Amino acid sequence: DCIGATKGKGFNGVVTRWGVTRLPRKTHRGLRKVACIGSWHPARVQFQVPRAGQRGYHHRTEINKKIYRVGKNLKDDPHSAMTENDLTEKSITPMGGFVQYGIVNEDWLMLRGCVMGPRKRLITVRKSLLPQVSRKATEKIQLKFIDTSSKIGHGRFQTSEEKAKFYGGGPVKKMKKEEEKKATA
């Protein structure tokens, strides 16, 4: 289970917050409103009536999340994104880093699906309260491939070495010089 706060959206009106229908164009004093917020009696606004207010940054608990992989930090395991089918030596960080996050240096967790909140928001992961007995929950997952291409544009290369090999130029020459030094030494 994942526990955390969703992305904050600030103060929103009733149309955005609750999805009520807009009033006709000719309405006096605005049209993105609730036309009637209740009868004369009871002489108070009931809690069911949609009102403007905070949207997002709500506490949410998402249950039955499947863990695909638990990864070690960059020092202990620099090739944490390798699989049995894909033997390319690469870490979990995609080329250019994760968008609005950067490079993953610490231990990491790969979950199925999405989690609440923006990047860098703290999330609590706890053991599921319900017994996981379904076939979907108990099946063993064998990852075949982890995509580490750039998430900023249309990424086509999994590693910087692969990119250098394709484009040639400076990086390839540098690699060749290093290989020659190793061969001579």
XYZ file of N, CA, C and O in Angstrom:
740
model
N 0.831 -1.200 0.000
C 0.000 0.000 0.000
C 0.866 1.251 0.000
O 1.902 1.273 0.652
N 0.442 2.277 -0.728
C 1.147 3.564 -0.774
C 0.299 4.616 -0.089
O -0.894 4.729 -0.364
N 0.938 5.401 0.775
C 0.229 6.465 1.487
C 0.967 7.768 1.239
O 2.194 7.825 1.378
N 0.226 8.823 0.867
C 0.855 10.111 0.619
C -0.170 11.178 0.304
O -1.376 10.940 0.350
N 0.327 12.366 -0.034
C -0.545 13.494 -0.388
C -0.476 13.702 -1.896
O 0.595 13.628 -2.492
N -1.633 13.979 -2.496
C -1.700 14.169 -3.945
C -1.098 15.522 -4.338
O -0.782 16.338 -3.477
N -0.974 15.745 -5.639
C -0.478 17.028 -6.151
C -1.431 18.149 -5.753
O -2.644 18.002 -5.916
N -0.900 19.255 -5.266
C -1.732 20.392 -4.885
C -2.136 21.217 -6.093
O -1.324 21.469 -6.976
N -3.399 21.648 -6.135
C -3.906 22.459 -7.250
C -4.361 23.838 -6.783
O -4.822 24.631 -7.596
N -4.295 24.103 -5.481
C -4.694 25.406 -4.973
C -6.190 25.546 -4.791
O -6.925 24.571 -4.712
N -6.658 26.792 -4.747
C -8.082 27.113 -4.523
C -8.803 27.075 -5.857
O -8.415 27.776 -6.786
N -9.842 26.235 -5.956
C -10.589 26.124 -7.207
C -12.078 26.340 -6.984
O -12.595 26.082 -5.895
N -12.741 26.765 -8.053
C -14.191 26.982 -7.998
C -14.962 25.677 -8.147
O -14.391 24.610 -8.347
N -16.281 25.778 -8.098
C -17.128 24.577 -8.099
C -17.106 23.830 -9.427
O -17.213 22.608 -9.442
N -16.976 24.540 -10.535
C -17.000 23.876 -11.847
C -15.789 22.953 -11.982
O -15.907 21.796 -12.386
N -14.605 23.449 -11.607
C -13.399 22.634 -11.681
C -13.375 21.598 -10.567
O -13.059 20.435 -10.808
N -13.740 22.004 -9.369
C -13.579 21.136 -8.191
C -14.601 20.004 -8.143
O -14.263 18.877 -7.808
N -15.837 20.294 -8.493
C -16.895 19.288 -8.387
C -17.521 18.920 -9.725
O -18.345 18.010 -9.784
N -17.185 19.644 -10.786
C -17.716 19.308 -12.107
C -19.170 19.661 -12.301
O -19.884 18.999 -13.065
N -19.649 20.715 -11.609
C -21.048 21.128 -11.797
C -21.171 21.840 -13.142
O -20.191 22.342 -13.697
N -22.388 21.893 -13.662
C -22.627 22.502 -14.975
C -22.568 24.022 -14.879
O -23.077 24.600 -13.908
N -21.964 24.639 -15.885
C -21.937 26.103 -15.939
C -23.347 26.630 -16.173
O -24.166 25.976 -16.818
N -23.598 27.829 -15.681
C -24.902 28.462 -15.883
C -24.936 29.107 -17.271
O -23.899 29.261 -17.913
N -26.138 29.523 -17.756
C -26.217 30.153 -19.088
C -25.362 31.417 -19.188
O -25.047 32.046 -18.176
N -25.049 31.791 -20.420
C -24.147 32.920 -20.692
C -24.630 34.222 -20.071
O -23.836 35.023 -19.574
N -25.939 34.464 -20.078
C -26.483 35.755 -19.649
C -26.636 35.897 -18.136
O -27.201 36.874 -17.659
N -26.137 34.928 -17.374
C -26.323 34.938 -15.927
C -25.674 36.159 -15.277
O -24.527 36.492 -15.575
N -26.409 36.792 -14.371
C -25.897 37.947 -13.633
C -24.929 37.467 -12.547
O -25.155 36.442 -11.927
N -23.860 38.207 -12.337
C -22.843 37.916 -11.318
C -22.153 36.555 -11.505
O -21.925 35.829 -10.556
N -21.806 36.237 -12.735
C -20.969 35.060 -12.990
C -21.751 33.802 -13.285
O -22.910 33.665 -12.883
N -21.105 32.899 -14.018
C -21.802 31.688 -14.428
C -21.118 30.401 -13.962
O -21.706 29.331 -14.069
N -19.908 30.494 -13.423
C -19.235 29.276 -12.924
C -19.578 29.085 -11.440
O -18.713 29.128 -10.576
N -20.845 28.928 -11.171
C -21.343 28.876 -9.795
C -22.374 27.766 -9.640
O -22.817 27.180 -10.631
N -22.782 27.520 -8.389
C -23.944 26.683 -8.107
C -25.122 27.640 -7.996
O -25.072 28.607 -7.231
N -26.203 27.384 -8.739
C -27.327 28.324 -8.804
C -28.043 28.437 -7.463
O -28.366 29.526 -7.009
N -28.290 27.315 -6.818
C -29.005 27.329 -5.547
C -28.242 26.443 -4.561
O -28.036 25.264 -4.831
N -27.813 27.023 -3.457
C -27.037 26.242 -2.498
C -27.894 25.654 -1.390
O -27.378 25.129 -0.411
N -29.224 25.698 -1.557
C -30.100 25.032 -0.597
C -31.412 25.774 -0.396
O -31.573 26.929 -0.806
N -32.338 25.113 0.244
C -33.659 25.692 0.511
C -33.592 26.617 1.729
O -32.582 26.690 2.417
N -34.707 27.302 1.986
C -34.777 28.231 3.122
C -34.567 27.458 4.423
O -33.805 27.870 5.295
N -35.266 26.320 4.546
C -35.097 25.459 5.722
C -34.662 24.080 5.265
O -35.228 23.567 4.317
N -33.692 23.465 5.865
C -32.912 23.911 7.021
C -32.110 25.168 6.694
O -31.567 25.283 5.596
N -32.043 26.078 7.649
C -31.459 27.406 7.407
C -29.933 27.390 7.501
O -29.342 28.189 8.216
N -29.331 26.433 6.841
C -27.858 26.370 6.770
C -27.486 25.591 5.504
O -28.318 24.830 4.978
N -26.277 25.777 5.056
C -25.821 25.077 3.857
C -25.408 23.669 4.252
O -24.605 23.482 5.164
N -25.957 22.677 3.563
C -25.640 21.283 3.867
C -24.265 20.915 3.295
O -23.809 21.514 2.321
N -23.655 19.905 3.900
C -22.290 19.552 3.498
C -22.231 18.935 2.097
O -21.185 18.948 1.454
N -23.364 18.432 1.599
C -23.364 17.798 0.275
C -23.305 18.805 -0.869
O -23.028 18.436 -2.001
N -23.587 20.074 -0.580
C -23.628 21.103 -1.631
C -22.202 21.438 -2.065
O -21.353 21.737 -1.221
N -21.916 21.393 -3.383
C -20.562 21.711 -3.845
C -20.205 23.172 -3.572
O -20.998 24.069 -3.835
N -19.000 23.385 -3.033
C -18.522 24.735 -2.725
C -17.096 24.881 -3.271
O -16.391 23.900 -3.492
N -16.665 26.124 -3.442
C -15.291 26.382 -3.883
C -14.339 26.113 -2.725
O -14.714 26.220 -1.562
N -13.095 25.773 -3.047
C -12.104 25.548 -1.993
C -10.874 24.817 -2.494
O -10.602 24.776 -3.701
N -10.122 24.249 -1.558
C -8.860 23.570 -1.853
C -9.088 22.342 -2.731
O -9.983 21.551 -2.488
N -8.251 22.230 -3.764
C -8.274 21.044 -4.613
C -6.865 20.484 -4.672
O -5.904 21.211 -4.897
N -6.720 19.212 -4.461
C -5.400 18.581 -4.417
C -4.767 18.726 -3.049
O -5.336 19.347 -2.145
N -3.586 18.130 -2.888
C -2.876 18.025 -1.615
C -3.766 17.326 -0.587
O -3.879 17.722 0.562
N -4.439 16.251 -1.055
C -5.298 15.458 -0.191
C -4.571 14.174 0.183
O -3.852 13.602 -0.638
N -4.791 13.710 1.384
C -4.189 12.465 1.859
C -4.883 11.283 1.194
O -6.102 11.189 1.223
N -4.110 10.421 0.586
C -4.679 9.266 -0.109
C -3.910 7.997 0.241
O -2.692 8.035 0.440
N -4.610 6.879 0.288
C -4.000 5.562 0.472
C -4.399 4.702 -0.713
O -5.584 4.518 -0.977
N -3.403 4.211 -1.445
C -3.659 3.369 -2.606
C -3.246 1.954 -2.235
O -2.095 1.729 -1.838
N -4.186 1.016 -2.355
C -3.903 -0.337 -1.875
C -3.460 -1.261 -3.008
O -3.641 -0.949 -4.188
N -2.885 -2.387 -2.624
C -2.508 -3.482 -3.535
C -1.558 -3.041 -4.643
O -1.805 -3.281 -5.822
N -0.451 -2.394 -4.281
C 0.568 -2.036 -5.263
C 1.557 -3.197 -5.371
O 1.980 -3.754 -4.352
N 1.911 -3.541 -6.581
C 2.851 -4.649 -6.795
C 4.266 -4.116 -6.928
O 4.510 -3.178 -7.677
N 5.190 -4.702 -6.182
C 6.603 -4.299 -6.258
C 7.273 -5.133 -7.343
O 7.259 -6.369 -7.280
N 7.847 -4.457 -8.338
C 8.535 -5.146 -9.430
C 10.000 -5.420 -9.105
O 10.523 -6.459 -9.423
N 10.657 -4.437 -8.474
C 12.080 -4.623 -8.163
C 12.509 -3.708 -7.040
O 12.027 -2.588 -6.928
N 13.419 -4.208 -6.210
C 14.052 -3.408 -5.166
C 15.505 -3.266 -5.580
O 16.203 -4.264 -5.755
N 15.960 -2.016 -5.750
C 17.314 -1.767 -6.250
C 18.228 -1.202 -5.190
O 17.794 -0.472 -4.295
N 19.507 -1.524 -5.327
C 20.524 -1.005 -4.415
C 21.006 0.358 -4.908
O 20.747 0.757 -6.044
N 21.753 1.067 -4.030
C 22.250 2.390 -4.411
C 23.346 2.279 -5.460
O 23.835 1.191 -5.768
N 23.734 3.429 -6.000
C 24.661 3.489 -7.132
C 26.044 2.944 -6.775
O 26.693 2.304 -7.607
N 26.501 3.142 -5.521
C 27.818 2.652 -5.110
C 27.851 1.126 -5.039
O 28.777 0.492 -5.521
N 26.826 0.547 -4.403
C 26.794 -0.907 -4.218
C 26.518 -1.668 -5.510
O 27.096 -2.725 -5.752
N 25.599 -1.143 -6.333
C 25.204 -1.832 -7.565
C 25.070 -0.825 -8.706
O 23.986 -0.288 -8.942
N 26.170 -0.544 -9.434
C 26.097 0.448 -10.514
C 25.324 -0.032 -11.744
O 24.956 0.766 -12.590
N 25.063 -1.336 -11.834
C 24.332 -1.880 -12.984
C 23.000 -2.471 -12.530
O 22.678 -3.626 -12.804
N 22.196 -1.655 -11.847
C 20.962 -2.142 -11.227
C 19.814 -2.338 -12.214
O 18.806 -2.930 -11.862
N 19.945 -1.843 -13.445
C 18.858 -1.980 -14.429
C 19.086 -3.142 -15.388
O 18.376 -3.275 -16.375
N 20.080 -3.987 -15.089
C 20.330 -5.155 -15.933
C 19.278 -6.223 -15.654
O 18.797 -6.368 -14.533
N 18.924 -6.976 -16.693
C 18.005 -8.109 -16.545
C 18.629 -9.318 -17.227
O 19.669 -9.205 -17.888
N 17.998 -10.471 -17.089
C 18.529 -11.689 -17.721
C 18.490 -11.583 -19.242
O 19.363 -12.090 -19.929
N 17.465 -10.931 -19.777
C 17.323 -10.793 -21.232
C 18.132 -9.628 -21.787
O 18.541 -9.662 -22.944
N 18.322 -8.565 -20.981
C 19.055 -7.376 -21.425
C 20.324 -7.247 -20.582
O 20.262 -6.803 -19.437
N 21.447 -7.632 -21.140
C 22.708 -7.675 -20.383
C 23.511 -6.383 -20.493
O 24.687 -6.357 -20.137
N 22.884 -5.312 -20.988
C 23.562 -4.014 -21.064
C 23.839 -3.525 -19.647
O 22.945 -3.510 -18.805
N 25.085 -3.116 -19.393
C 25.443 -2.618 -18.057
C 24.972 -1.177 -17.927
O 25.560 -0.266 -18.503
N 23.898 -0.978 -17.158
C 23.328 0.360 -16.996
C 22.649 0.466 -15.639
O 22.197 -0.525 -15.075
N 22.612 1.717 -15.124
C 21.915 1.958 -13.853
C 20.464 2.325 -14.159
O 20.083 2.497 -15.311
N 19.660 2.476 -13.124
C 18.227 2.740 -13.294
C 17.953 4.146 -13.823
O 16.938 4.404 -14.445
N 18.869 5.092 -13.607
C 18.659 6.473 -14.056
C 18.676 6.545 -15.583
O 19.636 6.093 -16.206
N 17.635 7.112 -16.212
C 17.659 7.243 -17.669
C 18.667 8.309 -18.110
O 19.136 9.095 -17.293
N 18.970 8.335 -19.385
C 19.924 9.317 -19.914
C 19.391 10.720 -19.668
O 18.245 11.016 -19.953
N 20.221 11.586 -19.082
C 19.796 12.949 -18.767
C 19.062 13.048 -17.445
O 18.626 14.122 -17.058
N 18.900 11.931 -16.745
C 18.232 11.926 -15.447
C 16.713 11.904 -15.575
O 16.163 12.139 -16.649
N 16.042 11.594 -14.473
C 14.577 11.645 -14.452
C 14.144 13.111 -14.504
O 14.758 13.971 -13.878
N 13.081 13.392 -15.248
C 12.604 14.765 -15.436
C 12.191 15.342 -14.076
O 11.451 14.715 -13.328
N 12.691 16.524 -13.769
C 12.429 17.255 -12.517
C 12.818 16.456 -11.272
O 12.300 16.683 -10.193
N 13.728 15.490 -11.445
C 14.229 14.755 -10.281
C 15.754 14.691 -10.308
O 16.407 15.167 -9.408
N 16.315 14.105 -11.368
C 17.772 14.006 -11.462
C 18.229 12.564 -11.451
O 17.579 11.679 -11.995
N 19.360 12.332 -10.792
C 19.998 11.018 -10.783
C 19.628 10.276 -9.501
O 19.629 10.854 -8.420
N 19.336 8.989 -9.632
C 18.997 8.148 -8.479
C 20.292 7.596 -7.902
O 20.957 6.776 -8.527
N 20.666 8.081 -6.706
C 21.893 7.620 -6.043
C 21.609 6.617 -4.932
O 22.458 5.809 -4.584
N 20.413 6.692 -4.340
C 20.085 5.862 -3.175
C 19.361 4.582 -3.595
O 19.127 4.353 -4.775
N 18.996 3.763 -2.603
C 18.206 2.558 -2.865
C 16.869 2.967 -3.473
O 16.338 4.028 -3.138
N 16.337 2.124 -4.344
C 15.092 2.486 -5.026
C 14.130 1.308 -5.093
O 14.507 0.163 -4.861
N 12.879 1.639 -5.410
C 11.794 0.676 -5.455
C 11.026 0.888 -6.752
O 10.659 2.018 -7.068
N 10.791 -0.181 -7.518
C 10.007 -0.063 -8.743
C 8.625 -0.663 -8.498
O 8.510 -1.834 -8.141
N 7.587 0.175 -8.649
C 6.208 -0.256 -8.417
C 5.446 -0.313 -9.728
O 5.789 0.371 -10.688
N 4.376 -1.106 -9.744
C 3.497 -1.152 -10.912
C 2.506 0.004 -10.810
O 1.932 0.232 -9.749
N 2.333 0.733 -11.907
C 1.373 1.840 -11.920
C 1.992 3.130 -11.418
O 3.205 3.305 -11.434
N 1.144 4.050 -10.971
C 1.621 5.359 -10.536
C 1.394 5.532 -9.036
O 0.701 4.736 -8.412
N 2.014 6.570 -8.488
C 1.824 6.906 -7.080
C 1.376 8.363 -6.982
O 1.598 9.149 -7.891
N 0.739 8.692 -5.857
C 0.182 10.033 -5.689
C 1.284 11.068 -5.462
O 2.352 10.734 -4.965
N 0.999 12.304 -5.830
C 1.904 13.417 -5.529
C 2.893 13.729 -6.636
O 3.058 12.965 -7.580
N 3.575 14.881 -6.509
C 4.569 15.276 -7.506
C 5.893 14.548 -7.270
O 6.007 13.730 -6.363
N 6.907 14.874 -8.072
C 8.229 14.291 -7.875
C 8.782 14.760 -6.533
O 8.469 15.858 -6.080
N 9.586 13.919 -5.930
C 10.281 14.200 -4.666
C 9.354 14.238 -3.449
O 9.809 14.531 -2.361
N 8.052 13.984 -3.624
C 7.160 13.937 -2.468
C 7.372 12.633 -1.722
O 7.484 11.574 -2.323
N 7.409 12.728 -0.412
C 7.609 11.567 0.434
C 6.374 10.666 0.375
O 5.257 11.135 0.470
N 6.613 9.358 0.230
C 5.517 8.398 0.174
C 5.814 7.270 1.148
O 6.946 6.786 1.218
N 4.816 6.879 1.910
C 4.959 5.760 2.836
C 4.507 4.491 2.131
O 3.410 4.442 1.585
N 5.365 3.477 2.136
C 5.009 2.172 1.573
C 4.924 1.197 2.733
O 5.879 1.052 3.492
N 3.756 0.567 2.879
C 3.581 -0.389 3.974
C 3.144 -1.741 3.417
O 2.696 -1.840 2.279
N 3.286 -2.760 4.241
C 2.838 -4.089 3.853
C 1.319 -4.048 3.733
O 0.641 -3.402 4.533
N 0.784 -4.748 2.748
C -0.659 -4.724 2.501
C -1.433 -5.273 3.695
O -1.038 -6.272 4.299
N -2.541 -4.599 4.033
C -3.375 -5.037 5.158
C -4.228 -6.242 4.773
O -4.638 -7.017 5.635
N -4.512 -6.390 3.478
C -5.328 -7.499 3.000
C -4.434 -8.670 2.592
O -3.353 -8.455 2.037
N -4.866 -9.901 2.840
C -4.052 -11.045 2.395
C -4.076 -11.145 0.874
O -5.150 -11.136 0.260
N -2.906 -11.192 0.259
C -2.803 -11.221 -1.201
C -2.897 -12.666 -1.690
O -1.916 -13.409 -1.626
N -4.073 -13.054 -2.160
C -4.304 -14.443 -2.550
C -4.632 -14.604 -4.036
O -4.585 -15.718 -4.550
N -4.942 -13.496 -4.726
C -5.329 -13.606 -6.139
C -4.141 -14.033 -6.986
O -2.980 -13.843 -6.610
N -4.437 -14.605 -8.139
C -3.386 -15.073 -9.044
C -2.516 -13.902 -9.517
O -1.293 -14.014 -9.596
N -3.169 -12.770 -9.776
C -2.442 -11.576 -10.242
C -1.447 -11.087 -9.185
O -0.344 -10.673 -9.501
N -1.850 -11.148 -7.905
C -0.998 -10.653 -6.830
C 0.150 -11.609 -6.512
O 1.249 -11.181 -6.171
N -0.100 -12.910 -6.634
C 0.907 -13.894 -6.214
C 1.858 -14.320 -7.327
O 2.870 -14.965 -7.043
N 1.551 -13.980 -8.594
C 2.422 -14.427 -9.687
C 3.801 -13.771 -9.583
O 3.939 -12.619 -9.182
N 4.832 -14.516 -9.947
C 6.216 -14.032 -9.900
C 6.479 -13.199 -11.145
O 6.202 -13.649 -12.257
N 7.009 -12.006 -10.947
C 7.307 -11.111 -12.072
C 8.768 -11.259 -12.460
O 9.667 -11.173 -11.608
N 9.011 -11.473 -13.748
C 10.375 -11.557 -14.275
C 10.534 -10.423 -15.286
O 10.021 -10.506 -16.395
N 11.225 -9.351 -14.885
C 11.405 -8.211 -15.792
C 12.338 -8.597 -16.932
O 13.408 -9.164 -16.697
N 11.920 -8.273 -18.152
C 12.744 -8.600 -19.317
C 13.597 -7.412 -19.759
O 14.694 -7.588 -20.258
N 13.057 -6.194 -19.569
C 13.759 -5.014 -20.075
C 13.369 -3.791 -19.260
O 12.197 -3.609 -18.932
N 14.339 -2.966 -18.915
C 14.081 -1.694 -18.233
C 14.574 -0.589 -19.156
O 15.758 -0.548 -19.507
N 13.662 0.281 -19.558
C 13.993 1.347 -20.516
C 14.721 2.479 -19.803
O 14.193 3.079 -18.876
N 15.952 2.768 -20.236
C 16.722 3.880 -19.663
C 17.026 4.945 -20.714
O 17.993 5.695 -20.577
N 16.206 5.001 -21.773
C 16.391 6.062 -22.760
C 15.924 7.382 -22.150
O 15.216 7.401 -21.145
N 16.308 8.489 -22.780
C 15.991 9.814 -22.237
C 14.498 10.030 -22.129
O 13.725 9.673 -23.017
N 14.061 10.623 -21.005
C 12.642 10.907 -20.783
C 12.326 12.365 -21.116
O 11.210 12.826 -20.914
N 13.317 13.096 -21.616
C 13.127 14.515 -21.910
C 12.624 14.692 -23.345
O 11.706 15.441 -23.597
N 13.221 13.969 -24.301
C 12.774 14.061 -25.692
C 12.350 12.695 -26.184
O 11.835 11.885 -25.423
N 12.597 12.426 -27.459
C 12.335 11.098 -28.031
C 13.610 10.281 -27.880
O 14.422 10.202 -28.798
N 13.793 9.690 -26.714
C 15.033 8.969 -26.435
C 15.163 7.728 -27.281
O 14.221 6.955 -27.413
N 16.353 7.519 -27.875
C 16.566 6.297 -28.647
C 17.728 5.476 -28.141
O 17.863 4.330 -28.537
N 18.558 6.021 -27.266
C 19.729 5.276 -26.790
C 19.555 4.919 -25.316
O 19.064 5.714 -24.523
N 19.989 3.703 -24.959
C 19.870 3.226 -23.583
C 21.034 3.716 -22.720
O 20.862 3.942 -21.530
N 22.221 3.858 -23.295
C 23.396 4.303 -22.534
C 24.153 5.351 -23.336
O 23.997 5.451 -24.554
N 25.016 6.102 -22.643
C 25.828 7.111 -23.333
C 26.849 6.451 -24.260
O 27.211 7.008 -25.294
N 27.302 5.235 -23.894
C 28.250 4.504 -24.758
C 27.588 4.147 -26.097
O 28.196 4.264 -27.157
N 26.328 3.725 -26.000
C 25.574 3.371 -27.212
C 25.405 4.590 -28.114
O 25.543 4.510 -29.331
N 25.148 5.745 -27.504
C 24.981 6.991 -28.253
C 26.300 7.403 -28.916
O 26.331 7.792 -30.084
N 27.393 7.286 -28.148
C 28.715 7.646 -28.681
C 29.108 6.735 -29.836
O 29.675 7.183 -30.833
N 28.776 5.466 -29.707
C 29.094 4.496 -30.755
C 28.346 4.824 -32.046
O 28.882 4.701 -33.146
N 27.092 5.276 -31.905
C 26.269 5.596 -33.072
C 26.743 6.881 -33.750
O 26.895 6.932 -34.965
N 26.965 7.927 -32.966
C 27.316 9.230 -33.532
C 28.798 9.382 -33.841
O 29.185 10.221 -34.648
N 29.649 8.622 -33.180
C 31.091 8.751 -33.402
C 31.618 10.036 -32.799
O 31.045 10.584 -31.872
N 32.730 10.523 -33.318
C 33.282 11.789 -32.838
C 34.073 11.637 -31.561
O 34.706 10.617 -31.311
N 34.039 12.695 -30.731
C 34.859 12.797 -29.513
C 34.738 11.638 -28.547
O 35.756 11.037 -28.174
N 33.549 11.273 -28.134
C 33.420 10.197 -27.140
C 34.014 8.864 -27.599
O 34.635 8.152 -26.823
N 33.845 8.544 -28.911
C 34.375 7.278 -29.436
C 35.898 7.302 -29.428
O 36.541 6.325 -29.017
N 36.473 8.433 -29.839
C 37.936 8.564 -29.841
C 38.492 8.422 -28.436
O 39.518 7.775 -28.204
N 37.795 9.035 -27.488
C 38.206 8.966 -26.090
C 38.189 7.518 -25.598
O 39.125 7.065 -24.935
N 37.132 6.797 -25.961
C 37.024 5.392 -25.559
C 38.137 4.554 -26.182
O 38.736 3.697 -25.524
N 38.435 4.818 -27.474
C 39.494 4.075 -28.168
C 40.855 4.324 -27.524
O 41.658 3.406 -27.354
N 41.123 5.601 -27.148
C 42.385 5.938 -26.476
C 42.520 5.202 -25.158
O 43.588 4.676 -24.835
N 41.418 5.148 -24.394
C 41.426 4.440 -23.113
C 41.706 2.959 -23.322
O 42.477 2.339 -22.561
N 41.086 2.372 -24.362
C 41.301 0.944 -24.667
C 42.751 0.700 -25.068
O 43.356 -0.301 -24.660
N 43.335 1.617 -25.851
C 44.744 1.479 -26.274
C 45.678 1.566 -25.064
O 46.660 0.821 -24.972
N 45.390 2.487 -24.142
C 46.197 2.611 -22.929
C 46.152 1.319 -22.113
O 47.161 0.854 -21.597
N 44.939 0.745 -22.012
C 44.796 -0.508 -21.265
C 45.563 -1.636 -21.954
O 46.177 -2.476 -21.300
N 45.511 -1.655 -23.310
C 46.197 -2.696 -24.069
C 47.727 -2.588 -23.913
O 48.423 -3.594 -23.791
N 48.238 -1.355 -23.917
C 49.695 -1.161 -23.800
C 50.180 -1.405 -22.374
O 51.295 -1.853 -22.157
N 49.336 -1.104 -21.390
C 49.745 -1.241 -19.994
C 49.754 -2.696 -19.523
O 49.342 -3.593 -20.139
